[in-house]
PDB file of C-alpha atoms in Angstrom:
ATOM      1  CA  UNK A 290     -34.084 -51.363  10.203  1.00 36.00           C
ATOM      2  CA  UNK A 291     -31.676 -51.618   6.805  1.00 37.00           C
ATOM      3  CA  UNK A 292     -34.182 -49.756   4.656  1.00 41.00           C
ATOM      4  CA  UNK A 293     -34.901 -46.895   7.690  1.00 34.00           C
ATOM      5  CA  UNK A 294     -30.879 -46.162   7.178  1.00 30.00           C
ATOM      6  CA  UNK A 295     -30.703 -44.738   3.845  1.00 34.00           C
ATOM      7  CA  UNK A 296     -33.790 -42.367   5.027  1.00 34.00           C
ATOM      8  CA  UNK A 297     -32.373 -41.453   8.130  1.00 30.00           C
ATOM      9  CA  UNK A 298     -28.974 -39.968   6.306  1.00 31.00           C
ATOM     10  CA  UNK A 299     -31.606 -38.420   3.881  1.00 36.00           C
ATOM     11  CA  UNK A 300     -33.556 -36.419   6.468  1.00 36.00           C
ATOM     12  CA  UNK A 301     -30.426 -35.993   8.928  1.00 35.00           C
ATOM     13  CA  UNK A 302     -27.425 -35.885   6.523  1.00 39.00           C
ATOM     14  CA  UNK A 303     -24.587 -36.356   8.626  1.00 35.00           C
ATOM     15  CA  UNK A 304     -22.356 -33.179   8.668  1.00 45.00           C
ATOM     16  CA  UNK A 305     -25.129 -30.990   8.704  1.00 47.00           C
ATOM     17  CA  UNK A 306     -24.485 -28.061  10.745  1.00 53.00           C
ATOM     18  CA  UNK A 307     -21.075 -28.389  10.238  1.00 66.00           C
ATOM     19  CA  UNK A 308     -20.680 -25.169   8.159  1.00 78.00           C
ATOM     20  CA  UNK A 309     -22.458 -22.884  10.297  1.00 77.00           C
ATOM     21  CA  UNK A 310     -20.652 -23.664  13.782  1.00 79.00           C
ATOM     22  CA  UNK A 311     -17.325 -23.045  12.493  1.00 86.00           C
ATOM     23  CA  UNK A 312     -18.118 -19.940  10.183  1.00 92.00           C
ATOM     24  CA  UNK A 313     -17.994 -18.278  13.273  1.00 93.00           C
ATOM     25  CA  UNK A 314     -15.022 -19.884  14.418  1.00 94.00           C
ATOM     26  CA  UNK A 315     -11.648 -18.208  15.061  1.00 96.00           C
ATOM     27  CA  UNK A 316      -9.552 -21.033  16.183  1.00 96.00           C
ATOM     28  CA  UNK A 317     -10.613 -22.670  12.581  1.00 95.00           C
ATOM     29  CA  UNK A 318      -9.642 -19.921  10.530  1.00 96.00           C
ATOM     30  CA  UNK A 319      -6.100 -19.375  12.120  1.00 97.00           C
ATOM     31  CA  UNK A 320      -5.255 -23.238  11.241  1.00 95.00           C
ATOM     32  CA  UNK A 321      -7.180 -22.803   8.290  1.00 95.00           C
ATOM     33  CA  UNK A 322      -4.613 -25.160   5.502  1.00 94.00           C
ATOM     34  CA  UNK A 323      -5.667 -23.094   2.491  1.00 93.00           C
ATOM     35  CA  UNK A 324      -3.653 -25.373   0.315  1.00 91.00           C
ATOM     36  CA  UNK A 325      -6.196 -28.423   1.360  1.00 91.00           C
ATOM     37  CA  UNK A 326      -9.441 -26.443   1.865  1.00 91.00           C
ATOM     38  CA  UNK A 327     -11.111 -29.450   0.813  1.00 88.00           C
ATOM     39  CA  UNK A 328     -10.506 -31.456   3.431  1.00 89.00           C
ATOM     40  CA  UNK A 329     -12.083 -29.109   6.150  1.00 90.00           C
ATOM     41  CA  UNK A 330     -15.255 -29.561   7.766  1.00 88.00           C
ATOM     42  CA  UNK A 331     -16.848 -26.446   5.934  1.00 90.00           C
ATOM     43  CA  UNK A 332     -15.885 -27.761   2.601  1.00 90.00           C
ATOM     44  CA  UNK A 333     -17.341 -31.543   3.597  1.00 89.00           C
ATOM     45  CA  UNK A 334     -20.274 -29.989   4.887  1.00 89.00           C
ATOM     46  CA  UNK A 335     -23.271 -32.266   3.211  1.00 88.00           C
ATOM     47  CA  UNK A 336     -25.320 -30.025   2.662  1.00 90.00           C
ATOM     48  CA  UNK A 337     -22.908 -28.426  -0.219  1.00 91.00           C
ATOM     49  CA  UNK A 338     -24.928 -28.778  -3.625  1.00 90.00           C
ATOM     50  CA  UNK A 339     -23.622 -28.183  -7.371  1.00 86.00           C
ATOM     51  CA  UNK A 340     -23.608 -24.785  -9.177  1.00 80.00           C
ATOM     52  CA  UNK A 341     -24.571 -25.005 -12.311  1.00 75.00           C
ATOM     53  CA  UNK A 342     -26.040 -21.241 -12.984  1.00 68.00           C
ATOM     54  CA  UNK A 343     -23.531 -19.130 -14.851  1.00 66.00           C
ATOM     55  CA  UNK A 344     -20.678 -17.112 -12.424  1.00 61.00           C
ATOM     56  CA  UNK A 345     -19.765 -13.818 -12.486  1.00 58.00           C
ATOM     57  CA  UNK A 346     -17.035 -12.712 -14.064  1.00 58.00           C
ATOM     58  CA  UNK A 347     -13.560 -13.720 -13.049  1.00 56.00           C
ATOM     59  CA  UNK A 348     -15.224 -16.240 -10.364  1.00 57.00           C
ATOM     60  CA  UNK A 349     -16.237 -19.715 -10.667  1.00 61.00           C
ATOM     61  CA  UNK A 350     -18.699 -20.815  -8.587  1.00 62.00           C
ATOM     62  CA  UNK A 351     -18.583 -24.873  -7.878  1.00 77.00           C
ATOM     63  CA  UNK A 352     -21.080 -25.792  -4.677  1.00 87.00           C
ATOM     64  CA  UNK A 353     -23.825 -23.919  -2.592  1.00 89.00           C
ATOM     65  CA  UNK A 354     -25.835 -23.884   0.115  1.00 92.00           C
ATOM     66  CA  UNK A 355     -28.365 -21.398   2.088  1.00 92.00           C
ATOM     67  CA  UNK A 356     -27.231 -20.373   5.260  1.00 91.00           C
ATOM     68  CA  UNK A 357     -28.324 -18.544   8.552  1.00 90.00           C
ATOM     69  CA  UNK A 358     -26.096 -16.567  10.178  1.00 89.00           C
ATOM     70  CA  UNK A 359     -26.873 -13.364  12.892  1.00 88.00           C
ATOM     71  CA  UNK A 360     -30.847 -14.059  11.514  1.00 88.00           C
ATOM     72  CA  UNK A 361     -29.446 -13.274   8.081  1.00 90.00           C
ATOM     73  CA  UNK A 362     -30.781 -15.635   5.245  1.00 91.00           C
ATOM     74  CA  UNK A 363     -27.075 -16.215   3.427  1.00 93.00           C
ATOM     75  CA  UNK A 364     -26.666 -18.076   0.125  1.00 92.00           C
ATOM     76  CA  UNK A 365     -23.229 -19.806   0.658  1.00 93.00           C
ATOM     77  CA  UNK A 366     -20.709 -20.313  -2.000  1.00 91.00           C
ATOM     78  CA  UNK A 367     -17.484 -22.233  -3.351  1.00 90.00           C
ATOM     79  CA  UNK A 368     -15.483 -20.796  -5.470  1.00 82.00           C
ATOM     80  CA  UNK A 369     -12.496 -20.500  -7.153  1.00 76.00           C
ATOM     81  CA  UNK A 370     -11.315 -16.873  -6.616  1.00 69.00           C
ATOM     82  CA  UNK A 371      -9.302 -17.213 -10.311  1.00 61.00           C
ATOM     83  CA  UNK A 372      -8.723 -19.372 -13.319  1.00 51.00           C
ATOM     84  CA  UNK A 373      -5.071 -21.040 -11.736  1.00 53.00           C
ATOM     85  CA  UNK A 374      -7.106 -22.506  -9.071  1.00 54.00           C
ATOM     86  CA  UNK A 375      -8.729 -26.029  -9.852  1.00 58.00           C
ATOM     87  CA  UNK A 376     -10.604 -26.565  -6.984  1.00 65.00           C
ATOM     88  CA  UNK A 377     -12.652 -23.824  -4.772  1.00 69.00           C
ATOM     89  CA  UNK A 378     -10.694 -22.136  -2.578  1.00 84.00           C
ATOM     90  CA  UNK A 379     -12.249 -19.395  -1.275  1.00 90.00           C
ATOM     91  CA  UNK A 380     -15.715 -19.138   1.160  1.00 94.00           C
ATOM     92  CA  UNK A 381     -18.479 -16.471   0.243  1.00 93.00           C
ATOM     93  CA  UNK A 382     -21.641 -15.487   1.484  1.00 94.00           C
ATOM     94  CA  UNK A 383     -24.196 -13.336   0.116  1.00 92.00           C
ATOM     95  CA  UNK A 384     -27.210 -11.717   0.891  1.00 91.00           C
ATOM     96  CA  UNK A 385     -30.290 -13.665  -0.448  1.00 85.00           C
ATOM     97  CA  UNK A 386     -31.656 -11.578  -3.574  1.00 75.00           C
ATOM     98  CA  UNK A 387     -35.097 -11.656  -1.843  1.00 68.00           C
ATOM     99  CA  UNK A 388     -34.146  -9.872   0.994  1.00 70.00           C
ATOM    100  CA  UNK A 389     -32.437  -6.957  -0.381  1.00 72.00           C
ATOM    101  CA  UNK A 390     -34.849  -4.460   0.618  1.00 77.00           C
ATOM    102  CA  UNK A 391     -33.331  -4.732   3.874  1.00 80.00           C
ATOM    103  CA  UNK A 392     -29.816  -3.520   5.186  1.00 84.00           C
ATOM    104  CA  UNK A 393     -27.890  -7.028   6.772  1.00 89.00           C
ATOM    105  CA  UNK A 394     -24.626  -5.091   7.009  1.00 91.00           C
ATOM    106  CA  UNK A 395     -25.061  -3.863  10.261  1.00 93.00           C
ATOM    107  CA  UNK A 396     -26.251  -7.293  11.896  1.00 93.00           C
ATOM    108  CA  UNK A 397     -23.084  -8.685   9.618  1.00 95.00           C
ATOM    109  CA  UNK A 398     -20.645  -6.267  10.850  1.00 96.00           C
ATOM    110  CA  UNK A 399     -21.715  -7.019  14.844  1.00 96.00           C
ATOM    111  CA  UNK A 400     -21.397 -10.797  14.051  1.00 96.00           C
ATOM    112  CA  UNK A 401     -18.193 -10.951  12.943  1.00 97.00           C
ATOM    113  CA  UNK A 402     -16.580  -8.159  15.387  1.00 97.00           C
ATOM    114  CA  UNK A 403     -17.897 -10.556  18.112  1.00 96.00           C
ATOM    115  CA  UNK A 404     -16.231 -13.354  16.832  1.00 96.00           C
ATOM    116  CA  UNK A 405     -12.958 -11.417  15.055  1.00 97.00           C
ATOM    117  CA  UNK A 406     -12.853  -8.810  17.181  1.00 97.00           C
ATOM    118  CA  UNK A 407     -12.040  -5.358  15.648  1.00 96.00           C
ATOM    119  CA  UNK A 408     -11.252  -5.012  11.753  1.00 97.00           C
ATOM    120  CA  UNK A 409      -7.870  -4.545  10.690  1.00 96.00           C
ATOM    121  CA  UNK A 410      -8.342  -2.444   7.992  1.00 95.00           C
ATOM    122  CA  UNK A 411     -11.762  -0.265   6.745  1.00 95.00           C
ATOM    123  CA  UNK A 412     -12.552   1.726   4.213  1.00 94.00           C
ATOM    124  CA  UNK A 413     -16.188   4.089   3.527  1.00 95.00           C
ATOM    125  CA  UNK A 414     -16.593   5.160  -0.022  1.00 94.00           C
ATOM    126  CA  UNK A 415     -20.166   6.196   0.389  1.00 94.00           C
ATOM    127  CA  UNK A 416     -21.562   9.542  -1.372  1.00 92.00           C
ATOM    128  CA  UNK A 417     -24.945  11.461  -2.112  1.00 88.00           C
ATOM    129  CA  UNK A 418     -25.832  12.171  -5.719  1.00 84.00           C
ATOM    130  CA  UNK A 419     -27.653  15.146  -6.375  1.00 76.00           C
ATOM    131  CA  UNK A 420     -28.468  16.710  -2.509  1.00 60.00           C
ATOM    132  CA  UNK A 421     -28.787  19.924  -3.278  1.00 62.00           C
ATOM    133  CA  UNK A 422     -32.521  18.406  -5.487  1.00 60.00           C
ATOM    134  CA  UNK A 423     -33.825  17.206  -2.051  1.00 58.00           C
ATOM    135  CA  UNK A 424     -34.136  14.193  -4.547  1.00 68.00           C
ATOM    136  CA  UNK A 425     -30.344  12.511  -4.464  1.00 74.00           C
ATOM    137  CA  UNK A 426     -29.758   9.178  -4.066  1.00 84.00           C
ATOM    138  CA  UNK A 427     -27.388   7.965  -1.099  1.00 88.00           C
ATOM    139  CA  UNK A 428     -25.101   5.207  -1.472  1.00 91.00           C
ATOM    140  CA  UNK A 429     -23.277   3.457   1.209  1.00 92.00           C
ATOM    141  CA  UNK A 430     -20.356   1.448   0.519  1.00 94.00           C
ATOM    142  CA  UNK A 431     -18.565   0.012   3.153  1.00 96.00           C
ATOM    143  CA  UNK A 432     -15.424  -2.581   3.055  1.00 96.00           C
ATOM    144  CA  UNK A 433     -13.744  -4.045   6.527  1.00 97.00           C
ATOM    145  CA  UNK A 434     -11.009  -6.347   6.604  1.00 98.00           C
ATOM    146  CA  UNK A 435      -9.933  -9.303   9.550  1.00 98.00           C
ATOM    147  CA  UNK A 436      -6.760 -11.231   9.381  1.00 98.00           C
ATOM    148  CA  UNK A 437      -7.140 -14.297  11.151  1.00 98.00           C
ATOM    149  CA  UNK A 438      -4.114 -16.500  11.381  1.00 98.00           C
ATOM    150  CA  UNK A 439      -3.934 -17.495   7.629  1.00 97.00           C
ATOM    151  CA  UNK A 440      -7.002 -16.328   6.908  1.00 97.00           C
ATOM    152  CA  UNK A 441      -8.161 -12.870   5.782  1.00 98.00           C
ATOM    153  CA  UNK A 442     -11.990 -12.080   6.159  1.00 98.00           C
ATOM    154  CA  UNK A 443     -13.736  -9.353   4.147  1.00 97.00           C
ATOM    155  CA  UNK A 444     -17.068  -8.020   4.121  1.00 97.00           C
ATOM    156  CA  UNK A 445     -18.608  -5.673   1.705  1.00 96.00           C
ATOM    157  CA  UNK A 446     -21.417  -3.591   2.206  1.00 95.00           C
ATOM    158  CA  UNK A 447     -23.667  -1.660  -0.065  1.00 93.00           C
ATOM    159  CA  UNK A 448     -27.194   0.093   0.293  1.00 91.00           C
ATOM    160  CA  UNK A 449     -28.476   2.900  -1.972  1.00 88.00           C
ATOM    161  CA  UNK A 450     -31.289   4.802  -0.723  1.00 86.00           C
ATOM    162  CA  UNK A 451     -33.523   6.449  -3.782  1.00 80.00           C
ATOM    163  CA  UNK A 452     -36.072   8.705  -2.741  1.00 76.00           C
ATOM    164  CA  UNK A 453     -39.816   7.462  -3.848  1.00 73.00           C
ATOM    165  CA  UNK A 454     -42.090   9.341  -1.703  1.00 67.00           C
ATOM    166  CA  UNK A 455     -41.490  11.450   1.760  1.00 68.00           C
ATOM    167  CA  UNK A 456     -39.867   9.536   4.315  1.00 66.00           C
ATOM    168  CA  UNK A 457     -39.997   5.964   1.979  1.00 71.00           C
ATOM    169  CA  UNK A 458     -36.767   6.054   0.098  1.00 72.00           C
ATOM    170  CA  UNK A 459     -36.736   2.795  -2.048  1.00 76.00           C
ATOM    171  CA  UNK A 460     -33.651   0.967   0.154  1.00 83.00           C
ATOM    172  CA  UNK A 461     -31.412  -2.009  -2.215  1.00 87.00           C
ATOM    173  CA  UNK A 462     -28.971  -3.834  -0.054  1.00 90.00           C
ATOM    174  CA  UNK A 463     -26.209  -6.042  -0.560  1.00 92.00           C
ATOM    175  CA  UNK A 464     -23.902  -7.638   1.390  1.00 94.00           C
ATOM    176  CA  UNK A 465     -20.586 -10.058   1.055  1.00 95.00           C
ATOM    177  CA  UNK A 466     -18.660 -12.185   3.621  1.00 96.00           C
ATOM    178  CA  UNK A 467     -15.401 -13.602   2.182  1.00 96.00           C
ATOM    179  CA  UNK A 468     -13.012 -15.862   3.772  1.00 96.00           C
ATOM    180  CA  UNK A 469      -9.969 -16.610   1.812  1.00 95.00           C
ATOM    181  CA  UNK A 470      -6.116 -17.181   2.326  1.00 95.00           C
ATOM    182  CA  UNK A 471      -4.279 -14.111   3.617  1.00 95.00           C
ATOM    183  CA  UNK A 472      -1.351 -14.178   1.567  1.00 93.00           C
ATOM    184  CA  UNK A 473      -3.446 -14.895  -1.781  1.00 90.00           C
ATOM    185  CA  UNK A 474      -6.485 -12.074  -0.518  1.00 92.00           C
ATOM    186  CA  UNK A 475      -5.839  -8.682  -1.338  1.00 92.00           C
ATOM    187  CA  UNK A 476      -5.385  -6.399   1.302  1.00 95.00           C
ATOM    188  CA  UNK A 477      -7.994  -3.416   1.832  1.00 95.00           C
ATOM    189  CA  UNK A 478      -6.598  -0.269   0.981  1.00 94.00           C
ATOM    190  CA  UNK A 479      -7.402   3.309   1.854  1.00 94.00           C
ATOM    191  CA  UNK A 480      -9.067   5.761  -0.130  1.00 96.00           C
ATOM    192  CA  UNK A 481      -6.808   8.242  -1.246  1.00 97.00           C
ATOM    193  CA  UNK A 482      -7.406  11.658  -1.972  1.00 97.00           C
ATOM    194  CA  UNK A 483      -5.733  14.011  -4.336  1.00 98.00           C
ATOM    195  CA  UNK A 484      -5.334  17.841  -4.211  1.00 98.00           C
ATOM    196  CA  UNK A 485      -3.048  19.246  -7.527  1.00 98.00           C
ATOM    197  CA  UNK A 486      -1.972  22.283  -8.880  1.00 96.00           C
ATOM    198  CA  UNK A 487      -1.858  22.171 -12.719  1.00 95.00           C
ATOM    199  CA  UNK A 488      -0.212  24.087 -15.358  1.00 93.00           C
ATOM    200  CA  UNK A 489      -0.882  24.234 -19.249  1.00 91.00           C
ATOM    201  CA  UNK A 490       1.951  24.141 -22.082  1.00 88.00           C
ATOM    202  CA  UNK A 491       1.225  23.958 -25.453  1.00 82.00           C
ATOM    203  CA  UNK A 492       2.594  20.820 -27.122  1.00 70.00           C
ATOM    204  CA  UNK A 493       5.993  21.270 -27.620  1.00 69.00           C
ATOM    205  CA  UNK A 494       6.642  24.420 -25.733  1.00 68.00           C
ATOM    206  CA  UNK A 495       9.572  24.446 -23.051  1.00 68.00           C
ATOM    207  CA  UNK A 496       8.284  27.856 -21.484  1.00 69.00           C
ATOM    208  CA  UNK A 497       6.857  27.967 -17.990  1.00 66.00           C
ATOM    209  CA  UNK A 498       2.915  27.091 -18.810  1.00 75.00           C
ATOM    210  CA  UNK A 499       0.116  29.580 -17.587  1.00 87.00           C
ATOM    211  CA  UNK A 500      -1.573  28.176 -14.354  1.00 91.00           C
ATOM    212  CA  UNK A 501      -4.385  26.370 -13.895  1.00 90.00           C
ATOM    213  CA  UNK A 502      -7.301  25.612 -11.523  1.00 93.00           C
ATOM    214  CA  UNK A 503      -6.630  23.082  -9.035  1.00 95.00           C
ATOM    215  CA  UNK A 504      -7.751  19.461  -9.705  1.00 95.00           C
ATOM    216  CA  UNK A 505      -9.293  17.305  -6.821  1.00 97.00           C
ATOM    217  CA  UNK A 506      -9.635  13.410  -6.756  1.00 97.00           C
ATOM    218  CA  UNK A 507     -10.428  10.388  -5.000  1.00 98.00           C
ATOM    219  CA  UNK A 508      -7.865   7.235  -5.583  1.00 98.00           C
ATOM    220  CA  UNK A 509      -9.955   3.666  -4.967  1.00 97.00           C
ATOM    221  CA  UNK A 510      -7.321   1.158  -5.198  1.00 96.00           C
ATOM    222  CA  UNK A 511      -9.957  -1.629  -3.701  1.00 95.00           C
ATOM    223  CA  UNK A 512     -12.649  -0.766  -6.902  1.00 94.00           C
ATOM    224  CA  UNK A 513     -10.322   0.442  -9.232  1.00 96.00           C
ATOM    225  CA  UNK A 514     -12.266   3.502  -9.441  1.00 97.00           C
ATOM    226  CA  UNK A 515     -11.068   7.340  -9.721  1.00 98.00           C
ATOM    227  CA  UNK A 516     -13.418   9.812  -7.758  1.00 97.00           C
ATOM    228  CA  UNK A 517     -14.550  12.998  -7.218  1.00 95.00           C
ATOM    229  CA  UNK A 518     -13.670  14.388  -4.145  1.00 95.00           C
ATOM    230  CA  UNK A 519     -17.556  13.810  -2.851  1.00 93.00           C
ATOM    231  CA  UNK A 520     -16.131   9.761  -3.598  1.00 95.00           C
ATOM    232  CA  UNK A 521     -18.897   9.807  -6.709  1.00 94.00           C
ATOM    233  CA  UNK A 522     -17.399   7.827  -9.201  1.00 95.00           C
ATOM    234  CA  UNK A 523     -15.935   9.466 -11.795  1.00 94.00           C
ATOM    235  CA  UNK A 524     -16.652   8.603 -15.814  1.00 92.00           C
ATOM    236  CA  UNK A 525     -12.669   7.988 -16.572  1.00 94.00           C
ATOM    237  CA  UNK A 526     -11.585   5.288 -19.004  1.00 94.00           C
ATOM    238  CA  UNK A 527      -8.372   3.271 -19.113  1.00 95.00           C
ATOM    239  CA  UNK A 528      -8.277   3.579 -15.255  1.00 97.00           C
ATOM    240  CA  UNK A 529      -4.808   2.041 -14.009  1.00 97.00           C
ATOM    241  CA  UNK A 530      -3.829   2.413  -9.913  1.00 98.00           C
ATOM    242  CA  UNK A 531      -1.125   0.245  -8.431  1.00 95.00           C
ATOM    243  CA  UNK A 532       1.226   0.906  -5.839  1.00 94.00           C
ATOM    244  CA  UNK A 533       3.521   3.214  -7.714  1.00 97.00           C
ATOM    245  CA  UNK A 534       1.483   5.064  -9.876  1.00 98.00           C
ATOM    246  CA  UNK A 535      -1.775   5.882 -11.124  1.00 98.00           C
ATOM    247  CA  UNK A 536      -3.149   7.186 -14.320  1.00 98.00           C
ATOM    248  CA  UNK A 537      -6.486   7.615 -15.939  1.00 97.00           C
ATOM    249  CA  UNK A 538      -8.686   9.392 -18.962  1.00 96.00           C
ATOM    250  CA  UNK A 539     -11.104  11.545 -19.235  1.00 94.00           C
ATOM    251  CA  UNK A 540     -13.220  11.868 -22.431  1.00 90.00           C
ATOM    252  CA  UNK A 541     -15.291  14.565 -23.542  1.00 87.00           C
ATOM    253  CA  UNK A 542     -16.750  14.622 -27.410  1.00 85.00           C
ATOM    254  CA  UNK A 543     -13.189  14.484 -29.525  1.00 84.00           C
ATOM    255  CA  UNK A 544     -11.569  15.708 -26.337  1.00 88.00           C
ATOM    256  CA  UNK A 545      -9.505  13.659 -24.049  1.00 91.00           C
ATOM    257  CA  UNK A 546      -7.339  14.702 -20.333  1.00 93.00           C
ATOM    258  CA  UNK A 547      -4.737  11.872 -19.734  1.00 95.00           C
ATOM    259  CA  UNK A 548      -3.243  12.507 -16.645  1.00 97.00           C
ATOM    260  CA  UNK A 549      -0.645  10.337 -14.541  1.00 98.00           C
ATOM    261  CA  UNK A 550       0.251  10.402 -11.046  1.00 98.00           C
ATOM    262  CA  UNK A 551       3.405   9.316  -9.425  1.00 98.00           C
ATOM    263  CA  UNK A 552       2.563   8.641  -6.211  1.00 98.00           C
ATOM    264  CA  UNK A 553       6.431   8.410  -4.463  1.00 97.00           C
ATOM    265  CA  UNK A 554       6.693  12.101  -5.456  1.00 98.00           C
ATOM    266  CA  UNK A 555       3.685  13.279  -6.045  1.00 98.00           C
ATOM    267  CA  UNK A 556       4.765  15.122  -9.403  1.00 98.00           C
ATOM    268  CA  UNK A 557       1.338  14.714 -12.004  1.00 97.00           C
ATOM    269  CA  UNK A 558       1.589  15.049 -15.872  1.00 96.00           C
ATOM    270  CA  UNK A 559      -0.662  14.990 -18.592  1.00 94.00           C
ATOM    271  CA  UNK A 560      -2.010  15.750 -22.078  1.00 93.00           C
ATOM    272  CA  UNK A 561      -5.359  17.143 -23.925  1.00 91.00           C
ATOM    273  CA  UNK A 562      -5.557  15.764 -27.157  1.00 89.00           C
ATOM    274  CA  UNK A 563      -8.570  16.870 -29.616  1.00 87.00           C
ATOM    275  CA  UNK A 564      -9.666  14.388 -32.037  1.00 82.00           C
ATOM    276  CA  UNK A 565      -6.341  12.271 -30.664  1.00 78.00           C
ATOM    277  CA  UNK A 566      -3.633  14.960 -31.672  1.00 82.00           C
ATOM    278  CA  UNK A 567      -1.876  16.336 -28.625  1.00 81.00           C
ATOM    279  CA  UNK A 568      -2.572  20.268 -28.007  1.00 85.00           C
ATOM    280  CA  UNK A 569      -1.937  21.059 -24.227  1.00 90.00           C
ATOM    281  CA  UNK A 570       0.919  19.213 -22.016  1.00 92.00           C
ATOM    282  CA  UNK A 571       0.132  19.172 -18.355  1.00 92.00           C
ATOM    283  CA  UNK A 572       1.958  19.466 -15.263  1.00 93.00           C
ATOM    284  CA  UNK A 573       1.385  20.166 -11.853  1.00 95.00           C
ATOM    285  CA  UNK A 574       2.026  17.921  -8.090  1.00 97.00           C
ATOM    286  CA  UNK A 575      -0.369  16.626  -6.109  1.00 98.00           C
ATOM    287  CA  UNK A 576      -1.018  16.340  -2.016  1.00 98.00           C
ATOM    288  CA  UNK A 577      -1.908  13.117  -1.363  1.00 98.00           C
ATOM    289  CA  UNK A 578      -4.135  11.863   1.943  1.00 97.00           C
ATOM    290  CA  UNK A 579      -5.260   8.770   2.984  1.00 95.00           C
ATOM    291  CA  UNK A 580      -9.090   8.686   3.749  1.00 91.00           C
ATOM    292  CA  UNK A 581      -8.921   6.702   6.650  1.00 74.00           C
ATOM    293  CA  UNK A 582     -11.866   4.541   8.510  1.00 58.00           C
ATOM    294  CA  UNK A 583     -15.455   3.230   8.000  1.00 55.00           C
ATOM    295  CA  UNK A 584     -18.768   4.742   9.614  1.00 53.00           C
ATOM    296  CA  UNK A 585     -19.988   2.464  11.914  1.00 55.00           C
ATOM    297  CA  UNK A 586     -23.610   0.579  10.442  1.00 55.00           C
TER     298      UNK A 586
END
């Protein structure tokens, strides 16, 4: 009976199952103790294994496991959500790379509104690239937000749709369940969009400048991303959005537009520089208007 023991605990390790019954839990995230994650049933689950791939950037992976949740195959990770954190403190799951052909977000979206209830916070930045070919590709990107006692739950959603042959578009997925503490998550934030007059004066000048066409934008605070007002991202360099201000670059040959925002007033300057000498000082003001909600998936 001594030597069936150690086989038992092999075949039935004990914990098992402990992870997927309280993902779902809402009483376990509102007493979640973020400072001692690791002494939670999810985080003592046995079926946790070492990492020992290479982690994204800015993320350290530790321990993993596959998962099923809402018949979604889930690869479950640990991680450290920065370098000040020694031990992992902070719950993802992502969609299995083999089943990416296939959009989970909606099945992941009705799962956790079940269990959550409604988001607190949602945000679409989904476009179409090129529709007037008949041939653009559509991307969905969809971000909701829970806050659950001292936990805040995200889940990211992406699918681009590229057209291969009528009525088969060529479909990649990919989807992201986070749990982490509240007050060290970020919170979602709206899109933002932008509407400014502009003005030209030549470098130097104090006359009134000769007036410009206006100059439309979409503020991503979540991506740190400046886009068009379709929400395709725009090519802008040395992109920097916070909660006061927001400024950005955009190249072209030896030409460059930098442009800053001040989002308490709303007043936007800037300056074209050719071959990095200043020619053209901008100013103008901007209307700015949350892009609220997320399409339902």
């Amino acid at each position: 009976m001594k030597r069936l023991i150690p086989l038992l605990l092999t075949l039935f390790p004990l914990a098992a199952g402990a992870f997927p019954e309280q993902a779902g839990n809402a009483a376990f995230w509102k007493a979640m103790d973020w400072d001692h994650p690791a002494t939670t049933p999810v985080w003592q689950d046995r079926n946790w294994v070492n990492y020992i791939g290479v982690p994204a950037p800015g993320e350290t992976r530790q321990r993993i496991q596959d998962v099923r949740l809402a018949d979604v195959d889930l690869l479950a990770i640990l991680a450290r959500s920065g370098t000040s954190s020694r031990q992992p403190d902070q719950l993802q799951l992502l969609t299995q790379a083999a089943d990416r052909r296939r959009d989970q977000c909606p099945a992941l979206t009705r799962w956790a509104k079940s269990r959550f209830g409604a988001p607190a916070a949602t945000s679409d930045a989904g476009y179409t690239l090129n529709a007037e070919s008949g041939k653009g590709m559509v991307q969905s990107d969809l971000s909701y937000q829970w806050d659950i006692g001292t936990t805040r739950l995200t889940l990211l959603c992406q699918t681009r749709e590229i057209p291969t042959q009528p009525g088969k578009p060529l479909v990649e997925s990919f989807s992201r369940l986070t749990f982490g503490s509240l007050a060290a998550t970020p919170e979602l934030k709206p899109l933002v969009s932008a509407s400014c007059t502009r003005n030209e004066h030549a470098a130097g000048a104090s006359e009134p400048g000769k007036s410009l066409d206006r100059m439309g934008f979409v503020i991503d605070e979540n991506k740190r991303l400046i886009r068009r007002p379709d929400k395709v991202p725009l090519k802008a360099s040395d992109v920097r959005i916070d909660r006061d201000s927001v400024s950005f670059s955009l190249e072209r040959d030896t030409a460059s537009n930098d442009y800053r925002l001040d989002r308490n007033t709303g007043l936007l300057t800037g300056t074209l520089r050719l071959a990095g000498i200043p020619m053209i000082r901008i100013s103008g003001h901007c209307q700015l208007k949350p892009l609220t909600g997320a399409a339902s998936p």
